[in-house]
Amino acid sequence: VKCSDIQFISYDLPRVLLFEDEKYTLVDTLKMGSQESIEAHRLSFADTKHPSTSKEAFYYPDGQLVYDTVKRWIGGSMKFHLKGIVKGRKTLIVRRTDIYQGNYSVEITLQGKNKYVMNIDGQDSKNRWRNVFLNISEGEITEYSPEIEFTIGEKGRDNSATVWIYQLL
C-alpha cells in the first residue's frame, strides 16, 4: 500500500500491512464502540466541548458502506495510550475519520514531547470515510505504553472512529 492509497482502504485493515515496501504487523486496535477497548487504552478528552459518540454508516470512495462508532468533539484534545507495542520500532497509526468537514490539521503529541501534524485533506459529503495516518520513525517511542494526543485547537472540530496501530517487527 502506498501512502496515498491507505486512505481509501474500505475493508478491515489486515493483520499484516505492506506499507511503502515494509511489512507492518497490527499490534493494537482502539475501538470507539467498545467500552472495554476505551478503558484499556485509557481514552480521555481534555478541554473539549460537545463530545459525542454515535454509530455511523458512511461510504468510502470505492462505494463500500462501512459501519463504525465515531467520537466527535470541538476544541481540545483526545488522548489514549498505545498497548502491546515494542519500544523503538517504526510505528504506523491509522485512524478512520469522517471528512464531511475536512481540510484541517491535527497536532499529534507522542509521550508528551514529540510533535507531528496529521492533515485531514479533502472534504466529502457523499463518501465520508478516509483513513488518515501518522508514521513514527524508529527510535522515537521510548515507553511501553506511550500516550498519544490528538489536538484540534480551540475552535476546531475533530472526530475519530477505529484506530489501528501497526509496527515494523
PDB file of C-alpha atoms in Angstrom:
ATOM      1  CA  VAL A   1       0.000   0.000   0.000  1.00  0.00           C
ATOM      2  CA  LYS A   2       1.321   3.425  -0.896  1.00  0.00           C
ATOM      3  CA  CYS A   3       0.884   6.440   1.390  1.00  0.00           C
ATOM      4  CA  SER A   4      -1.826   7.915  -0.809  1.00  0.00           C
ATOM      5  CA  ASP A   5      -3.719   4.610  -1.114  1.00  0.00           C
ATOM      6  CA  ILE A   6      -4.122   3.822   2.587  1.00  0.00           C
ATOM      7  CA  GLN A   7      -6.807   6.488   2.988  1.00  0.00           C
ATOM      8  CA  PHE A   8      -9.130   4.609   0.631  1.00  0.00           C
ATOM      9  CA  ILE A   9      -8.960   1.084   2.140  1.00  0.00           C
ATOM     10  CA  SER A  10     -12.588   0.286   2.925  1.00  0.00           C
ATOM     11  CA  TYR A  11     -12.182  -3.289   4.161  1.00  0.00           C
ATOM     12  CA  ASP A  12     -10.992  -4.203   7.662  1.00  0.00           C
ATOM     13  CA  LEU A  13      -7.307  -3.446   7.753  1.00  0.00           C
ATOM     14  CA  PRO A  14      -5.239  -6.650   7.570  1.00  0.00           C
ATOM     15  CA  ARG A  15      -3.089  -8.193  10.302  1.00  0.00           C
ATOM     16  CA  VAL A  16      -0.022  -7.612   8.126  1.00  0.00           C
ATOM     17  CA  LEU A  17       0.109  -4.430   6.056  1.00  0.00           C
ATOM     18  CA  LEU A  18       2.669  -3.866   3.324  1.00  0.00           C
ATOM     19  CA  PHE A  19       3.254  -0.120   3.581  1.00  0.00           C
ATOM     20  CA  GLU A  20       5.897   1.619   1.439  1.00  0.00           C
ATOM     21  CA  ASP A  21       7.645  -1.743   0.801  1.00  0.00           C
ATOM     22  CA  GLU A  22       7.848  -2.610   4.521  1.00  0.00           C
ATOM     23  CA  LYS A  23       5.790  -5.233   6.376  1.00  0.00           C
ATOM     24  CA  TYR A  24       3.913  -3.792   9.339  1.00  0.00           C
ATOM     25  CA  THR A  25       2.066  -6.021  11.834  1.00  0.00           C
ATOM     26  CA  LEU A  26      -1.143  -4.997  13.604  1.00  0.00           C
ATOM     27  CA  VAL A  27      -0.298  -4.795  17.314  1.00  0.00           C
ATOM     28  CA  ASP A  28      -3.229  -2.827  18.753  1.00  0.00           C
ATOM     29  CA  THR A  29      -6.708  -1.518  17.891  1.00  0.00           C
ATOM     30  CA  LEU A  30      -8.746   1.161  19.646  1.00  0.00           C
ATOM     31  CA  LYS A  31     -12.464   0.601  19.005  1.00  0.00           C
ATOM     32  CA  MET A  32     -14.656   3.583  19.906  1.00  0.00           C
ATOM     33  CA  GLY A  33     -17.725   1.339  20.222  1.00  0.00           C
ATOM     34  CA  SER A  34     -16.152  -0.935  22.851  1.00  0.00           C
ATOM     35  CA  GLN A  35     -16.161   0.183  26.493  1.00  0.00           C
ATOM     36  CA  GLU A  36     -13.520  -2.470  27.195  1.00  0.00           C
ATOM     37  CA  SER A  37     -11.236  -1.041  24.467  1.00  0.00           C
ATOM     38  CA  ILE A  38     -11.805   2.556  25.660  1.00  0.00           C
ATOM     39  CA  GLU A  39     -10.911   1.651  29.255  1.00  0.00           C
ATOM     40  CA  ALA A  40      -7.892  -0.483  28.262  1.00  0.00           C
ATOM     41  CA  HIS A  41      -6.448   2.429  26.243  1.00  0.00           C
ATOM     42  CA  ARG A  42      -7.331   4.988  28.963  1.00  0.00           C
ATOM     43  CA  LEU A  43      -9.120   7.131  26.363  1.00  0.00           C
ATOM     44  CA  SER A  44      -9.877  10.634  27.620  1.00  0.00           C
ATOM     45  CA  PHE A  45     -10.771  14.085  26.356  1.00  0.00           C
ATOM     46  CA  ALA A  46      -9.360  17.408  27.609  1.00  0.00           C
ATOM     47  CA  ASP A  47     -10.783  20.913  27.155  1.00  0.00           C
ATOM     48  CA  THR A  48     -13.371  19.729  24.623  1.00  0.00           C
ATOM     49  CA  LYS A  49     -16.886  20.977  24.017  1.00  0.00           C
ATOM     50  CA  HIS A  50     -19.875  18.935  22.866  1.00  0.00           C
ATOM     51  CA  PRO A  51     -18.216  15.496  22.924  1.00  0.00           C
ATOM     52  CA  SER A  52     -20.496  12.861  21.444  1.00  0.00           C
ATOM     53  CA  THR A  53     -20.470   9.237  20.389  1.00  0.00           C
ATOM     54  CA  SER A  54     -22.558   7.904  17.527  1.00  0.00           C
ATOM     55  CA  LYS A  55     -22.851   4.789  15.416  1.00  0.00           C
ATOM     56  CA  GLU A  56     -22.402   5.752  11.772  1.00  0.00           C
ATOM     57  CA  ALA A  57     -22.654   4.165   8.358  1.00  0.00           C
ATOM     58  CA  PHE A  58     -20.691   6.083   5.730  1.00  0.00           C
ATOM     59  CA  TYR A  59     -19.225   5.228   2.337  1.00  0.00           C
ATOM     60  CA  TYR A  60     -15.622   5.098   1.221  1.00  0.00           C
ATOM     61  CA  PRO A  61     -14.873   6.459  -2.286  1.00  0.00           C
ATOM     62  CA  ASP A  62     -14.987   2.865  -3.658  1.00  0.00           C
ATOM     63  CA  GLY A  63     -18.705   2.764  -2.813  1.00  0.00           C
ATOM     64  CA  GLN A  64     -18.288   0.405   0.181  1.00  0.00           C
ATOM     65  CA  LEU A  65     -20.639   1.134   3.099  1.00  0.00           C
ATOM     66  CA  VAL A  66     -18.832   0.739   6.443  1.00  0.00           C
ATOM     67  CA  TYR A  67     -20.347   0.871   9.934  1.00  0.00           C
ATOM     68  CA  ASP A  68     -18.263   2.243  12.805  1.00  0.00           C
ATOM     69  CA  THR A  69     -18.640   4.150  16.067  1.00  0.00           C
ATOM     70  CA  VAL A  70     -17.364   7.733  15.976  1.00  0.00           C
ATOM     71  CA  LYS A  71     -16.288  10.044  18.786  1.00  0.00           C
ATOM     72  CA  ARG A  72     -16.699  13.730  17.873  1.00  0.00           C
ATOM     73  CA  TRP A  73     -15.591  16.855  19.711  1.00  0.00           C
ATOM     74  CA  ILE A  74     -14.965  20.585  19.333  1.00  0.00           C
ATOM     75  CA  GLY A  75     -11.707  22.066  20.608  1.00  0.00           C
ATOM     76  CA  GLY A  76      -9.205  20.497  22.957  1.00  0.00           C
ATOM     77  CA  SER A  77      -7.819  17.016  22.528  1.00  0.00           C
ATOM     78  CA  MET A  78      -8.342  13.259  22.626  1.00  0.00           C
ATOM     79  CA  LYS A  79      -5.720  11.185  24.464  1.00  0.00           C
ATOM     80  CA  PHE A  80      -5.098   7.459  24.674  1.00  0.00           C
ATOM     81  CA  HIS A  81      -2.295   5.007  25.450  1.00  0.00           C
ATOM     82  CA  LEU A  82      -0.855   2.509  22.985  1.00  0.00           C
ATOM     83  CA  LYS A  83      -0.748  -1.116  24.140  1.00  0.00           C
ATOM     84  CA  GLY A  84       1.250  -4.177  23.161  1.00  0.00           C
ATOM     85  CA  ILE A  85       3.956  -2.308  21.336  1.00  0.00           C
ATOM     86  CA  VAL A  86       7.725  -2.754  21.137  1.00  0.00           C
ATOM     87  CA  LYS A  87       9.747   0.335  22.101  1.00  0.00           C
ATOM     88  CA  GLY A  88      11.889   1.888  19.415  1.00  0.00           C
ATOM     89  CA  ARG A  89      10.167   0.269  16.430  1.00  0.00           C
ATOM     90  CA  LYS A  90       8.756   2.111  13.441  1.00  0.00           C
ATOM     91  CA  THR A  91       5.051   2.593  14.167  1.00  0.00           C
ATOM     92  CA  LEU A  92       2.112   3.415  11.927  1.00  0.00           C
ATOM     93  CA  ILE A  93      -1.065   4.810  13.486  1.00  0.00           C
ATOM     94  CA  VAL A  94      -4.072   4.682  11.153  1.00  0.00           C
ATOM     95  CA  ARG A  95      -7.310   6.452  12.112  1.00  0.00           C
ATOM     96  CA  ARG A  96     -10.689   6.169  10.357  1.00  0.00           C
ATOM     97  CA  THR A  97     -12.091   9.690  10.091  1.00  0.00           C
ATOM     98  CA  ASP A  98     -15.275  11.288   8.760  1.00  0.00           C
ATOM     99  CA  ILE A  99     -14.156  14.040   6.344  1.00  0.00           C
ATOM    100  CA  TYR A 100     -17.562  15.712   5.975  1.00  0.00           C
ATOM    101  CA  GLN A 101     -15.895  18.824   7.447  1.00  0.00           C
ATOM    102  CA  GLY A 102     -12.388  18.092   6.189  1.00  0.00           C
ATOM    103  CA  ASN A 103      -9.424  20.249   5.183  1.00  0.00           C
ATOM    104  CA  TYR A 104      -7.880  20.751   8.604  1.00  0.00           C
ATOM    105  CA  SER A 105      -4.807  19.694  10.567  1.00  0.00           C
ATOM    106  CA  VAL A 106      -4.493  17.845  13.842  1.00  0.00           C
ATOM    107  CA  GLU A 107      -1.441  18.285  16.046  1.00  0.00           C
ATOM    108  CA  ILE A 108      -0.269  14.977  17.477  1.00  0.00           C
ATOM    109  CA  THR A 109       1.889  14.694  20.578  1.00  0.00           C
ATOM    110  CA  LEU A 110       3.672  11.441  21.428  1.00  0.00           C
ATOM    111  CA  GLN A 111       4.810  10.823  25.033  1.00  0.00           C
ATOM    112  CA  GLY A 112       4.212  14.490  25.869  1.00  0.00           C
ATOM    113  CA  LYS A 113       7.131  15.679  23.722  1.00  0.00           C
ATOM    114  CA  ASN A 114       7.394  14.528  20.075  1.00  0.00           C
ATOM    115  CA  LYS A 115       5.132  16.662  17.834  1.00  0.00           C
ATOM    116  CA  TYR A 116       3.656  15.736  14.459  1.00  0.00           C
ATOM    117  CA  VAL A 117       0.932  17.066  12.161  1.00  0.00           C
ATOM    118  CA  MET A 118      -1.800  14.910  10.638  1.00  0.00           C
ATOM    119  CA  ASN A 119      -3.545  16.566   7.702  1.00  0.00           C
ATOM    120  CA  ILE A 120      -7.190  15.726   7.065  1.00  0.00           C
ATOM    121  CA  ASP A 121      -7.219  16.545   3.350  1.00  0.00           C
ATOM    122  CA  GLY A 122     -10.357  16.975   1.307  1.00  0.00           C
ATOM    123  CA  GLN A 123     -13.992  17.402   2.138  1.00  0.00           C
ATOM    124  CA  ASP A 124     -16.651  14.921   1.064  1.00  0.00           C
ATOM    125  CA  SER A 125     -20.324  14.881   1.970  1.00  0.00           C
ATOM    126  CA  LYS A 126     -21.083  11.714  -0.043  1.00  0.00           C
ATOM    127  CA  ASN A 127     -18.156   9.326   0.586  1.00  0.00           C
ATOM    128  CA  ARG A 128     -17.236  10.463   4.082  1.00  0.00           C
ATOM    129  CA  TRP A 129     -14.753   7.854   5.367  1.00  0.00           C
ATOM    130  CA  ARG A 130     -10.973   8.223   4.991  1.00  0.00           C
ATOM    131  CA  ASN A 131      -8.065   6.586   6.804  1.00  0.00           C
ATOM    132  CA  VAL A 132      -5.506   9.138   7.930  1.00  0.00           C
ATOM    133  CA  PHE A 133      -2.162   8.046   9.320  1.00  0.00           C
ATOM    134  CA  LEU A 134       0.909   9.015  11.269  1.00  0.00           C
ATOM    135  CA  ASN A 135       4.232   7.318  10.586  1.00  0.00           C
ATOM    136  CA  ILE A 136       6.522   7.333  13.641  1.00  0.00           C
ATOM    137  CA  SER A 137      10.226   6.773  12.955  1.00  0.00           C
ATOM    138  CA  GLU A 138      12.402   4.123  14.527  1.00  0.00           C
ATOM    139  CA  GLY A 139      13.663   5.074  17.984  1.00  0.00           C
ATOM    140  CA  GLU A 140      11.007   7.707  18.725  1.00  0.00           C
ATOM    141  CA  ILE A 141       8.861   5.569  21.043  1.00  0.00           C
ATOM    142  CA  THR A 142      10.729   5.179  24.324  1.00  0.00           C
ATOM    143  CA  GLU A 143       7.880   3.973  26.595  1.00  0.00           C
ATOM    144  CA  TYR A 144       5.990   0.663  26.749  1.00  0.00           C
ATOM    145  CA  SER A 145       2.557   2.311  26.839  1.00  0.00           C
ATOM    146  CA  PRO A 146       3.111   5.789  25.367  1.00  0.00           C
ATOM    147  CA  GLU A 147       0.364   8.388  25.348  1.00  0.00           C
ATOM    148  CA  ILE A 148      -0.820   9.792  22.026  1.00  0.00           C
ATOM    149  CA  GLU A 149      -2.704  13.096  21.978  1.00  0.00           C
ATOM    150  CA  PHE A 150      -4.696  14.475  19.017  1.00  0.00           C
ATOM    151  CA  THR A 151      -5.152  18.256  19.479  1.00  0.00           C
ATOM    152  CA  ILE A 152      -7.519  20.233  17.289  1.00  0.00           C
ATOM    153  CA  GLY A 153      -7.075  23.773  18.632  1.00  0.00           C
ATOM    154  CA  GLU A 154      -9.598  25.931  20.427  1.00  0.00           C
ATOM    155  CA  LYS A 155     -12.463  26.015  17.913  1.00  0.00           C
ATOM    156  CA  GLY A 156     -11.619  23.170  15.567  1.00  0.00           C
ATOM    157  CA  ARG A 157     -13.834  20.111  15.113  1.00  0.00           C
ATOM    158  CA  ASP A 158     -12.415  16.614  15.047  1.00  0.00           C
ATOM    159  CA  ASN A 159     -13.625  13.030  15.080  1.00  0.00           C
ATOM    160  CA  SER A 160     -12.219   9.558  15.276  1.00  0.00           C
ATOM    161  CA  ALA A 161     -13.572   6.121  14.563  1.00  0.00           C
ATOM    162  CA  THR A 162     -11.405   2.978  14.855  1.00  0.00           C
ATOM    163  CA  VAL A 163      -7.649   3.495  15.347  1.00  0.00           C
ATOM    164  CA  TRP A 164      -5.223   0.760  14.221  1.00  0.00           C
ATOM    165  CA  ILE A 165      -1.624   0.592  15.451  1.00  0.00           C
ATOM    166  CA  TYR A 166       0.972  -1.220  13.343  1.00  0.00           C
ATOM    167  CA  GLN A 167       4.651  -1.805  13.978  1.00  0.00           C
ATOM    168  CA  LEU A 168       7.585  -2.942  11.888  1.00  0.00           C
ATOM    169  CA  LEU A 169       8.522  -6.134  13.762  1.00  0.00           C
TER     170      LEU A 169
END
